[in-house]
Amino acid sequence: MAAPGPARLLRAAAASSRRWLFSSTSPAAGPRPGYGGAAAAGRTARPFSLSARAVLSSEDKITVHFINRDGDKLTAQGKPGDSLLDVVVDNNLDIDGFGACEGTLACSTCHLIFEDHIFEKLDAITDEEMDMLDLAYGLTETSRLGCQICLKKSMNDMTVRVPEAVADARQSVDMSKNS
Amino acid sequence: MAGAGGRAPLGLRRWLSSPAPAPRVCVVGSGPAGFYTAQHILKHHGGALVDIYEKLPVPFGLVRFGVAPDHPEVKNVINTFTQTARSERCAYYGNVTVGRDVTVPELQQAYHAVVLSYGAEDNRVLGIPGENLPGVYTARAFVGWYNGLPENRDLKPDLSCETALILGHGNVALDIARILLSPLQLLRKTDITDSSLAALACSKVKRVWLVGRRGPLQVAFTIKELREMINLPGARPVLDPADFTGLESAVRDAPRPRKRLTELMIKTALEKPVEMQAAAAAGAAAPREWGLKFQRSPQEVLPSADGRRARGIRMALTCLEGSGDSAKAVPTGAVEELECGLVLSSIGYRSLPLDPAVPFDSQHGVIPNSSGRVQGVPGLYCSGWVKRGPTGVIITTMNDSFDTAQSVLEDLQGGVLDTSPPREGFGLVESILRSRGVRPVSFSDWEKIDAAEVARGKAAGKPREKIVDPVEMLQIIGH
C-alpha cells in the first residue's frame, strides 16, 4: 500500500497551512505533532529523494491542468514522483476540501477524473484505493485518488477534472474578494 | 472585536474601511460539520467573522471522540480545522452549552446568522426487556469510553465473558468489534485512553457476533472497515456461506460500492474452510473470531439466574419483504437464543432538540431544513448530522457542510440576511456568559490542553494521553 512517510506528511500539512486565503498571519506553526505524527507512524515511506530537488531544472517539471468544480482551469507544475495531492498542496491550488486525510487513504476528497489515454497507463489500483473510491462523489470509469497517482514525464500537459461535490451542482458564491 | 482582537491588522483594517459592517456568523458545535461550515464561509467571504461554540472545553467533536483510536489518519482533518481556528477571523469558545448557558434567540441577537452543527448526542434505544441489565451498553457509551469522552469515562464495561454481541451492521459496530479483538500491541500505540487499554488487557472476550435484522445486501458498514476487520491479525472471520447463496448474481448490476462490499463478504465466507484447515494443521490455539449474523431481531436480553446481569439474548428470526435498502424485516415466528455476557446496541445515533426556539422533527431526529436553511426561521441554519441524520463518512459531512455554508453565502450576497445593523457577536455573548458564571475556553487554551496531552502520551509512545476529566482540563488552563 502506497502511503506517505513522515517527511512528506509534515511537508504536506505545513504547506496546506499556506493555502488559506483568509489568513494574513504567518503559517509558522506546522501540523499538530499529536495527530499528524500519529498518522505517519508505522507506515512505509514511499521512495522520496531530497537530493533530487537540488538538481532539478525547469525541464524536469511536469505541467498539469486541473479543471476545478466551477470550471476554472488551474495550471501547476510538479516533479516526477510527486503525487497529484503534492502538486495541489505545493502550489496552493484552491480546490475546496481537497486531501482531507493528507494522503493516507482514509478519505476520497482528492478524487480526480482522468483523460482516457492517461488513465489507461496509470499504475494498477490497489483494493484499498478502490475501497475509498467507492465512497467518492461523482465516480466515473476514469476516476482515481490524486494522492495515489505520481507524476511521470508522459503525463506532461495532462488535464484532470475535479468532480462535482454534490449531486445538484449549485451556483457557487465567492465573496472572498468583495470586502 | 472579540475573535479578531489584535491578531489581525490587515483583516481589521479591511473591515473598518468597508462600508457595510462585517457579517457575524456563529456555529454551534466544533465537530467536522461545524469546522467545515466555518471553513467554507471564511474562505469564500473575505470579511465574515465566524465564532464557533462548543459544549466541552475541547474541540473537534466526533473526530476526537468518535473516530476509532486506531484510525489516526482520519484525524488528520484536525490539522485543517486547526488552521481554520487560528484564522484571525475565527474564534473558538469551548465550555459553553448553547441552550443552557446561552439560548439560540440570544445568539440570534448577537449574530447575523447562526448555524447549528451540534450533531447527534443521543442514541436510538432498543425498547426491549433486559435492555438496562448490567452487561448491556450502548455503542455510543462504549465508543465514548475508549475515546475518553468525559461523560463515559466511568463506564467500566464488564469484559469478563467470552462472547460479545453487537446489535447493528454499521461502521460503529465494526469499530467496536475491532477494538474488542485487536491484539493489544496494536492499540498500545494509539490515543486510546490508558484506563480502557488496561480494561481491554484483562478482557476475556474472544468471540464477537455482529447481528442485523436484515440481510447481507442491507449492511450499512463500508468496505474499508470490513476489509480491515477481515485482515485483523489473530481474529478469524466466521461467515456462513449459506447466508450469501445467490447474492453474486443479485449484485451483478448493483452500484459499485454495494457490489464490491457484497463480493468481499462472499469471498470471505467461501475462503473460511481453507483457513480453518490451515489453522488446524498448524496446531494453532483457537484464535479470536468474529462473525456476521443476519435476519435476527432482538426480542429480549436474558438475565443470569440471579437476575443481576445479562447472560444472553433472544432473537426473532426474520424474513425480508421487498428488496434493497427499503427491504423490511418481518418476524417469521421462530426464535433463537444465544449466550453472551456483553451486549452492545449499535443501532444508530440520534439528535436532540436544542432549544424551544428551534423547530425539530422528532420522528426523523433532524432540524427541518432546505439546503441547511432552517424552515421558518430566517438567519438560522444547520449542518451535519442534525441536518441530515446520523449517517455517512467524513466526506459526506464535508459536502453537506459546504452546502449549508453556500446557503449562508447566497443569503449574504442576495440580501436575505440584512447585515446593515451591526451585531456585537461575542461581545454580547460574553456579557451574558459572565452574568451566568460561565467561563469560555479559547483555542489557545485548548492548545495548552493539547500540549499537556501530547506530553503525557510521549512517555508511553502514544500520540497523546487524553485528559478525561473536564475539571482537570480547566485546571491546566488556570480556570
XYZ file of C-alpha atoms in Angstrom:
658
model
C 0.000 0.000 0.000
C 1.460 3.287 -1.033
C 1.342 5.584 1.947
C 3.395 8.674 2.570
C 6.221 8.702 5.045
C 6.558 11.162 7.893
C 8.633 13.683 5.984
C 6.145 14.016 3.193
C 3.190 14.223 5.525
C 4.681 17.004 7.550
C 5.553 18.871 4.423
C 2.024 18.451 3.108
C 0.491 19.657 6.334
C 2.791 22.642 6.580
C 2.103 23.556 3.015
C -1.610 23.201 3.470
C -1.473 25.939 6.052
C -0.268 28.275 3.363
C -3.274 27.914 1.169
C -5.628 29.704 3.495
C -6.737 32.685 1.537
C -8.410 34.242 4.507
C -5.375 34.163 6.716
C -2.939 37.008 6.786
C -0.991 35.576 9.669
C 2.190 33.635 9.159
C 1.713 29.899 8.938
C 4.653 29.432 11.253
C 3.007 26.660 13.191
C 3.044 23.385 11.332
C 0.899 20.354 11.897
C -0.121 19.186 15.314
C 2.509 16.683 16.346
C -0.068 14.623 18.197
C -2.266 13.788 15.266
C -0.255 14.354 12.136
C 2.646 12.410 13.519
C 0.423 9.585 14.601
C -0.802 9.033 11.087
C 2.694 8.800 9.788
C 3.972 6.472 12.473
C 4.429 2.906 11.417
C 3.690 3.472 7.769
C 6.023 2.648 4.978
C 7.665 5.568 3.316
C 7.367 5.916 -0.414
C 10.712 6.499 -2.095
C 11.391 10.176 -1.825
C 14.699 11.751 -2.528
C 15.524 15.103 -1.043
C 18.688 15.402 -3.090
C 16.670 15.238 -6.291
C 15.358 18.699 -5.522
C 18.705 20.386 -5.823
C 19.473 19.177 -9.331
C 16.062 19.873 -10.799
C 15.928 22.176 -13.728
C 12.798 23.603 -15.251
C 12.720 20.980 -17.984
C 12.229 18.251 -15.377
C 8.944 19.845 -14.404
C 5.650 18.304 -15.421
C 2.697 20.565 -16.127
C -0.785 19.521 -15.012
C -4.075 21.308 -15.683
C -6.895 20.931 -13.160
C -10.472 21.769 -14.156
C -11.966 22.932 -10.870
C -15.596 22.458 -9.809
C -16.546 25.924 -11.048
C -14.997 25.170 -14.470
C -11.898 27.265 -13.810
C -8.671 25.869 -15.157
C -5.779 25.777 -12.685
C -2.362 25.019 -14.105
C 0.543 23.890 -11.953
C 3.820 22.057 -12.145
C 5.395 19.226 -10.226
C 8.395 16.929 -10.296
C 8.408 13.322 -11.430
C 7.351 11.227 -8.430
C 5.226 13.940 -6.859
C 1.650 12.848 -6.257
C -1.179 14.969 -7.595
C -2.005 15.787 -3.979
C 1.556 17.129 -3.610
C 1.024 19.282 -6.698
C -2.206 20.747 -5.306
C -0.707 21.398 -1.860
C 2.698 22.665 -3.009
C 1.120 25.094 -5.467
C -1.641 26.236 -3.096
C -4.279 25.290 -5.653
C -7.648 26.426 -4.408
C -9.742 23.251 -4.504
C -12.242 23.108 -1.650
C -11.706 20.289 0.831
C -9.019 18.550 -1.250
C -6.855 15.990 0.571
C -8.619 15.995 3.952
C -6.727 12.956 5.262
C -3.425 14.231 3.847
C -2.750 11.333 1.554
C -3.282 8.436 3.958
C -6.027 6.645 2.004
C -8.623 7.420 4.640
C -10.956 9.630 2.599
C -11.867 10.290 -1.013
C -11.597 14.073 -1.118
C -8.706 14.035 -3.611
C -10.810 12.184 -6.194
C -9.853 13.229 -9.741
C -11.141 12.242 -13.175
C -8.569 11.446 -15.852
C -8.470 11.552 -19.620
C -8.889 8.079 -21.124
C -5.427 7.856 -22.675
C -3.756 8.824 -19.387
C -5.998 6.647 -17.242
C -5.128 3.548 -19.274
C -1.448 3.951 -18.477
C -1.768 4.630 -14.743
C -0.235 2.131 -12.332
C -2.559 -0.627 -11.152
C -5.053 0.323 -8.499
C -4.995 -1.309 -5.044
C -8.052 -2.707 -3.272
C -7.593 -0.035 -0.613
C -7.795 2.783 -3.143
C -10.830 1.151 -4.758
C -12.452 0.938 -1.311
C -12.100 4.689 -0.786
C -13.180 5.486 -4.341
C -16.390 3.566 -3.639
C -17.311 6.413 -1.275
C -16.366 9.174 -3.715
C -18.928 11.549 -5.147
C -19.403 11.554 -8.913
C -17.408 8.351 -9.507
C -16.555 7.699 -13.196
C -14.830 4.970 -15.205
C -11.626 7.025 -15.167
C -11.615 8.095 -11.506
C -8.591 7.760 -9.219
C -7.406 9.296 -5.965
C -4.918 12.105 -6.541
C -2.777 11.047 -3.572
C -2.055 7.708 -5.243
C -1.073 8.999 -8.681
C 2.552 10.008 -9.085
C 3.740 12.230 -11.901
C 5.614 10.757 -14.853
C 7.068 12.597 -17.790
C 4.460 11.053 -20.055
C 1.796 12.938 -18.100
C 3.123 16.348 -19.080
C 0.291 18.696 -20.075
C -2.469 16.327 -18.965
C -5.817 17.644 -17.789
C -7.593 16.217 -14.742
C -11.076 17.158 -13.605
C -12.264 17.762 -10.031
C -15.703 16.122 -9.735
C -18.756 17.988 -8.536
C -19.051 17.668 -4.777
C -22.810 17.483 -4.585
C -25.283 15.854 -6.891
C -27.142 19.051 -7.686
C -24.403 21.410 -8.686
C -25.234 24.747 -7.149
C -24.022 28.059 -8.406
C -21.109 28.726 -6.121
C -20.858 32.052 -4.384
C -17.477 33.552 -3.764
C -17.388 36.771 -1.779
C -13.782 36.437 -0.766
C -12.698 39.470 -2.723
C -15.609 41.771 -2.154
C -14.933 43.374 1.166
C -13.858 42.861 18.267
C -13.749 39.552 20.065
C -12.474 36.909 17.748
C -10.200 39.260 15.859
C -8.661 41.093 18.781
C -5.196 42.369 17.995
C -4.072 39.471 15.858
C -5.240 40.822 12.563
C -4.195 44.256 11.472
C -4.902 43.507 7.848
C -8.343 41.966 8.278
C -9.330 44.632 10.766
C -8.296 47.474 8.530
C -10.179 45.950 5.659
C -13.222 45.591 7.838
C -13.097 49.150 9.172
C -12.777 50.676 5.730
C -15.639 48.611 4.366
C -18.962 50.427 4.056
C -21.048 47.520 5.351
C -20.388 46.017 8.781
C -18.773 42.593 8.706
C -21.283 39.769 8.772
C -21.034 37.922 12.051
C -21.774 34.240 11.955
C -21.757 31.755 14.801
C -21.535 27.992 14.576
C -22.830 25.774 17.377
C -20.664 22.671 17.683
C -16.984 22.146 16.870
C -17.109 18.748 15.191
C -16.416 18.248 11.495
C -19.736 19.815 10.468
C -19.045 22.965 12.481
C -15.474 23.332 11.295
C -16.208 22.571 7.632
C -19.076 25.083 7.657
C -16.863 27.738 9.255
C -14.015 26.984 6.849
C -16.180 27.403 3.777
C -17.749 30.661 4.943
C -14.382 32.153 5.908
C -12.786 31.113 2.666
C -15.499 32.388 0.355
C -16.383 35.569 2.214
C -13.429 37.868 2.705
C -14.979 39.800 5.578
C -17.157 37.421 7.571
C -16.261 36.767 11.197
C -17.099 33.307 12.486
C -17.303 32.213 16.140
C -17.529 28.518 16.990
C -19.193 27.442 20.268
C -18.608 24.052 21.878
C -20.164 22.389 24.920
C -16.953 20.634 26.005
C -13.737 22.508 26.759
C -12.014 20.642 23.894
C -12.827 20.885 20.182
C -13.345 18.519 17.217
C -16.373 16.500 18.357
C -16.511 13.041 16.853
C -13.083 13.375 15.241
C -11.716 13.233 18.785
C -14.457 11.198 20.472
C -15.907 9.060 17.674
C -13.164 8.136 15.200
C -11.522 4.945 16.422
C -8.108 5.355 18.083
C -6.538 3.008 15.532
C -7.671 5.290 12.688
C -5.269 8.211 13.257
C -5.174 9.028 9.554
C -8.832 10.125 9.652
C -7.888 12.524 12.443
C -5.573 14.384 10.068
C -8.548 16.650 9.323
C -7.702 18.244 12.686
C -4.721 19.939 11.010
C -7.050 21.778 8.655
C -9.543 22.565 11.440
C -6.678 23.993 13.492
C -5.705 26.298 10.639
C -9.304 27.486 10.478
C -9.452 28.096 14.232
C -6.201 30.073 14.100
C -7.516 32.375 11.388
C -7.850 35.948 12.567
C -11.499 35.943 11.524
C -12.387 32.844 13.511
C -12.707 32.325 17.250
C -13.406 29.226 19.337
C -15.367 29.279 22.594
C -15.411 25.939 24.384
C -17.130 25.087 27.663
C -20.303 26.876 26.534
C -23.532 24.867 26.368
C -25.913 26.507 23.931
C -29.482 26.086 25.119
C -28.374 26.347 28.756
C -25.559 28.925 29.137
C -26.814 30.988 26.229
C -30.020 30.489 24.248
C -30.433 30.347 20.494
C -32.534 33.568 20.468
C -29.699 35.279 22.363
C -27.230 34.070 19.739
C -29.557 35.398 17.041
C -29.389 38.800 18.751
C -25.612 38.710 18.689
C -25.057 37.338 15.176
C -26.413 37.887 11.686
C -26.502 34.147 11.103
C -26.492 31.144 13.447
C -25.522 27.685 12.179
C -26.482 24.669 14.293
C -23.950 21.854 13.858
C -24.266 20.160 17.207
C -24.581 16.615 15.917
C -26.359 13.677 17.450
C -25.715 13.421 21.154
C -28.163 10.629 21.896
C -28.764 7.140 20.572
C -31.746 5.132 19.478
C -32.938 2.670 22.087
C -33.811 -0.992 21.544
C -37.001 -0.829 23.566
C -36.791 -4.487 24.666
C -36.888 -6.124 28.110
C -33.496 -6.506 29.753
C -32.035 -3.538 27.911
C -30.931 -1.971 31.204
C -29.244 -5.047 32.685
C -25.569 -4.757 33.612
C -23.572 -6.070 30.654
C -25.710 -4.166 28.152
C -24.230 -0.926 26.815
C -24.934 1.452 24.001
C -22.298 1.633 21.305
C -22.163 5.370 21.833
C -21.222 4.954 25.519
C -18.676 2.232 24.710
C -17.041 4.328 21.985
C -17.104 7.354 24.294
C -15.429 5.240 26.976
C -12.464 4.061 24.921
C -12.113 7.505 23.327
C -12.075 9.414 26.619
C -15.406 11.231 26.337
C -15.832 12.796 29.789
C -19.422 11.611 30.305
C -18.463 7.973 29.639
C -15.165 7.814 31.493
C -16.606 5.734 34.329
C -18.455 3.195 32.169
C -16.214 0.291 33.287
C -17.759 -2.239 30.892
C -17.752 -5.817 32.108
C -15.440 -7.701 29.744
C -15.311 -10.915 31.770
C -17.339 -13.015 29.317
C -16.091 -14.855 26.233
C -18.826 -13.853 23.798
C -19.919 -10.332 22.947
C -22.838 -9.486 20.701
C -23.176 -6.229 18.848
C -26.581 -5.266 17.515
C -26.076 -3.368 14.292
C -24.239 -3.654 10.991
C -22.690 -0.205 10.676
C -19.145 1.115 10.882
C -19.522 1.832 14.600
C -20.342 -1.850 15.171
C -17.215 -2.857 13.235
C -15.106 -0.302 15.141
C -16.216 -1.847 18.438
C -15.634 -5.403 17.229
C -12.161 -4.411 16.100
C -11.297 -2.707 19.387
C -12.550 -5.751 21.330
C -10.486 -8.201 19.254
C -7.379 -6.230 18.299
C -4.050 -7.504 19.581
C -3.102 -5.235 22.462
C 0.149 -4.146 20.866
C -1.804 -2.567 18.009
C -3.837 -0.450 20.426
C -0.978 0.448 22.734
C 0.481 2.992 20.307
C -2.847 4.750 19.685
C -4.522 7.542 21.649
C -6.923 5.084 23.320
C -7.227 6.025 26.999
C -4.955 4.305 29.478
C -7.826 3.005 31.580
C -9.613 1.475 28.571
C -6.391 -0.158 27.475
C -5.955 -1.644 30.966
C -9.530 -2.968 30.883
C -9.034 -4.455 27.409
C -5.823 -6.110 28.596
C -7.895 -8.091 31.106
C -10.729 -8.768 28.668
C -11.867 -12.367 28.264
C -13.812 -11.600 25.100
C -12.685 -13.825 22.256
C -15.779 -14.038 20.074
C -17.854 -11.173 18.700
C -21.112 -11.538 16.778
C -22.490 -8.641 14.769
C -26.219 -9.074 14.402
C -28.536 -7.353 11.960
C -32.286 -7.528 11.419
C -31.872 -7.620 7.665
C -29.580 -9.361 5.199
C -26.134 -9.001 3.640
C -27.462 -6.597 0.995
C -28.607 -4.164 3.673
C -25.444 -3.841 5.749
C -24.535 -0.213 6.425
C -20.806 -0.567 7.042
C -18.348 0.399 4.317
C -15.845 -1.839 2.613
C -12.708 -0.264 4.092
C -13.861 -1.116 7.615
C -14.958 -4.629 6.583
C -11.626 -5.352 4.882
C -9.785 -4.093 7.945
C -11.797 -6.472 10.132
C -11.158 -9.403 7.783
C -7.430 -8.664 7.860
C -7.254 -8.171 11.632
C -4.317 -10.223 12.954
C -5.280 -13.043 15.289
C -9.004 -12.910 14.555
C -10.841 -15.233 12.225
C -13.967 -14.240 10.288
C -16.871 -16.671 10.626
C -19.327 -16.117 7.807
C -21.912 -18.717 6.833
C -21.763 -19.355 3.068
C -25.487 -20.152 3.167
C -26.215 -16.510 4.009
C -24.766 -15.494 0.655
C -26.370 -18.030 -1.657
C -27.455 -16.424 -4.900
C -26.168 -12.984 -3.940
C -23.425 -12.913 -6.548
C -25.980 -12.627 -9.330
C -28.187 -10.321 -7.253
C -25.446 -7.687 -7.090
C -24.199 -8.072 -10.633
C -25.911 -4.851 -11.651
C -25.838 -3.151 -8.252
C -23.969 0.136 -7.791
C -20.247 -0.446 -7.457
C -19.937 0.105 -3.666
C -22.682 -2.424 -2.851
C -21.340 -4.861 -5.415
C -17.752 -4.810 -4.140
C -18.845 -4.921 -0.489
C -21.055 -7.961 -1.121
C -18.376 -9.685 -3.184
C -15.866 -9.254 -0.369
C -18.269 -10.877 2.095
C -18.944 -13.755 -0.312
C -15.234 -14.294 -0.939
C -14.521 -14.302 2.803
C -17.375 -16.702 3.528
C -16.124 -19.157 0.925
C -12.486 -18.896 1.992
C -13.257 -19.828 5.531
C -12.874 -23.632 5.364
C -9.420 -23.385 3.844
C -8.214 -21.053 6.565
C -9.683 -23.262 9.259
C -7.879 -26.270 7.890
C -4.654 -24.311 7.732
C -5.074 -23.192 11.327
C -5.887 -26.716 12.454
C -2.921 -28.103 10.550
C -0.650 -25.582 12.184
C -1.985 -26.698 15.537
C -2.827 -23.120 16.378
C -4.700 -22.369 19.562
C -8.285 -21.318 18.983
C -7.921 -17.761 17.719
C -10.267 -14.950 18.414
C -13.158 -14.910 15.994
C -15.957 -12.689 14.792
C -18.918 -13.128 12.510
C -21.948 -11.581 10.928
C -25.426 -12.875 11.749
C -28.316 -11.806 9.561
C -32.098 -11.592 9.757
C -32.319 -11.633 13.528
C -34.243 -9.076 15.516
C -33.525 -8.746 19.257
C -36.523 -9.551 21.493
C -35.122 -9.704 24.984
C -31.824 -9.548 26.818
C -31.893 -12.626 29.074
C -30.847 -12.197 32.714
C -28.494 -14.505 34.581
C -30.015 -16.893 37.161
C -29.593 -14.333 39.917
C -31.105 -11.698 37.653
C -28.141 -9.410 38.118
C -26.611 -9.317 34.687
C -27.026 -10.236 31.040
C -26.315 -13.828 30.081
C -27.732 -13.985 26.571
C -30.206 -12.685 24.098
C -33.370 -13.973 22.452
C -33.804 -13.033 18.839
C -36.704 -13.395 16.420
C -35.712 -14.786 13.039
C -36.919 -12.601 10.210
C -37.588 -12.784 6.520
C -37.284 -9.864 4.165
C -40.178 -8.160 2.432
C -39.113 -6.103 -0.540
C -35.535 -5.693 -1.618
C -32.587 -3.344 -1.494
C -32.369 -0.515 1.011
C -36.121 -0.440 1.568
C -36.422 -4.147 2.469
C -38.314 -4.728 5.695
C -37.524 -7.417 8.271
C -40.642 -9.341 9.276
C -40.532 -11.919 12.102
C -41.100 -15.488 10.908
C -42.292 -16.652 14.329
C -39.141 -18.663 15.013
C -36.788 -17.556 17.769
C -33.188 -18.265 18.698
C -31.270 -17.786 21.915
C -27.583 -17.016 22.076
C -25.327 -16.938 25.117
C -23.413 -13.683 25.504
C -22.393 -11.726 28.562
C -21.803 -8.481 26.736
C -24.434 -6.822 24.550
C -23.709 -3.602 22.687
C -26.507 -1.843 20.844
C -25.207 -0.041 17.809
C -28.456 0.827 16.087
C -27.806 4.477 15.425
C -27.229 7.876 16.946
C -29.993 10.415 17.391
C -30.064 14.204 17.553
C -31.936 16.007 20.297
C -33.781 19.327 20.156
C -31.553 22.106 21.449
C -33.841 24.995 22.204
C -37.615 25.536 22.065
C -36.946 28.330 19.558
C -35.647 25.838 17.001
C -38.064 23.643 15.042
C -37.324 19.933 15.387
C -38.609 16.858 13.575
C -38.547 14.321 16.388
C -39.672 11.488 14.129
C -36.569 11.747 11.954
C -34.366 13.330 14.621
C -33.375 16.279 12.438
C -33.999 20.013 12.173
C -36.351 20.561 9.205
C -34.379 22.468 6.599
C -33.841 23.172 2.969
C -30.164 23.180 1.911
C -29.352 23.960 5.527
C -31.826 26.840 5.902
C -33.955 26.063 8.951
C -37.597 26.061 7.946
C -39.455 29.168 9.031
C -36.545 30.809 10.871
C -34.600 33.228 8.644
C -30.973 33.593 9.730
C -30.906 30.130 11.290
C -29.055 27.287 9.541
C -27.964 23.733 10.267
C -25.297 21.337 9.016
C -24.014 17.837 9.701
C -25.953 15.081 11.439
C -28.559 17.385 12.927
C -29.337 18.443 9.344
C -29.454 15.119 7.525
C -29.382 12.380 10.178
C -26.510 10.423 11.722
C -25.001 8.683 8.698
C -22.090 8.988 6.324
C -18.338 9.331 6.411
C -16.218 12.453 6.677
C -16.657 13.462 3.032
C -20.445 13.285 3.441
C -20.311 15.759 6.294
C -17.836 17.922 4.424
C -20.036 18.238 1.355
C -23.133 18.738 3.432
C -21.438 21.488 5.460
C -20.169 23.221 2.323
C -23.767 23.100 1.071
C -25.033 24.878 4.191
C -22.183 27.403 4.023
C -23.167 28.029 0.417
C -26.704 28.874 1.572
C -25.307 31.347 4.116
C -23.118 32.936 1.420
C -26.059 33.151 -1.011
C -28.224 34.794 1.641
C -25.465 37.273 2.456
C -24.975 38.083 -1.196
C -28.669 38.221 -2.069
C -29.526 40.459 0.854
C -31.732 37.842 2.528
C -29.533 38.366 5.556
C -29.563 42.044 6.424
C -26.111 42.916 7.680
C -26.569 46.674 7.805
C -27.317 46.790 11.524
C -24.008 45.737 13.045
C -24.101 42.865 15.515
C -21.934 42.635 18.569
C -21.064 38.972 18.223
C -19.116 37.524 21.115
C -19.101 40.924 22.859
C -22.788 40.440 23.654
C -22.491 36.737 24.378
C -19.545 37.358 26.693
C -21.581 39.609 28.965
C -24.407 37.056 29.006
C -21.984 34.266 29.906
C -20.292 36.342 32.584
C -23.631 37.122 34.220
C -24.283 33.365 34.357
C -20.843 32.480 35.697
C -19.675 30.678 32.553
C -16.029 30.963 31.526
C -15.327 30.027 27.935
C -12.221 28.186 26.794
C -10.317 29.770 23.899
C -8.475 27.971 21.131
C -5.120 28.877 22.631
C -6.408 27.407 25.921
C -7.150 24.197 24.003
C -3.638 24.258 22.595
C -2.313 24.198 26.168
C -4.502 21.188 26.970
C -3.387 19.602 23.702
C 0.281 20.120 24.595
C -0.293 18.589 28.037
C -1.966 15.541 26.477
C 0.822 15.094 23.935
C 3.443 15.371 26.695
C 1.653 12.740 28.810
C 1.403 10.372 25.857
C 5.032 10.720 24.908
C 6.452 8.580 27.697
C 4.227 5.667 26.674
C 4.904 6.141 22.962
C 1.337 7.273 22.351
C 0.374 10.289 20.226
C -1.385 11.636 23.315
C -2.933 10.602 26.602
C -6.353 12.212 26.603
C -7.449 14.043 29.706
C -10.883 12.643 30.508
C -11.900 14.936 33.357
C -13.174 18.408 32.350
C -12.177 19.788 35.771
C -8.600 18.729 35.109
C -8.731 20.304 31.638
C -9.785 23.605 33.186
C -7.067 23.345 35.853
C -4.419 23.113 33.138
C -5.529 26.440 31.711
C -5.889 28.048 35.112
C -9.698 28.366 35.148
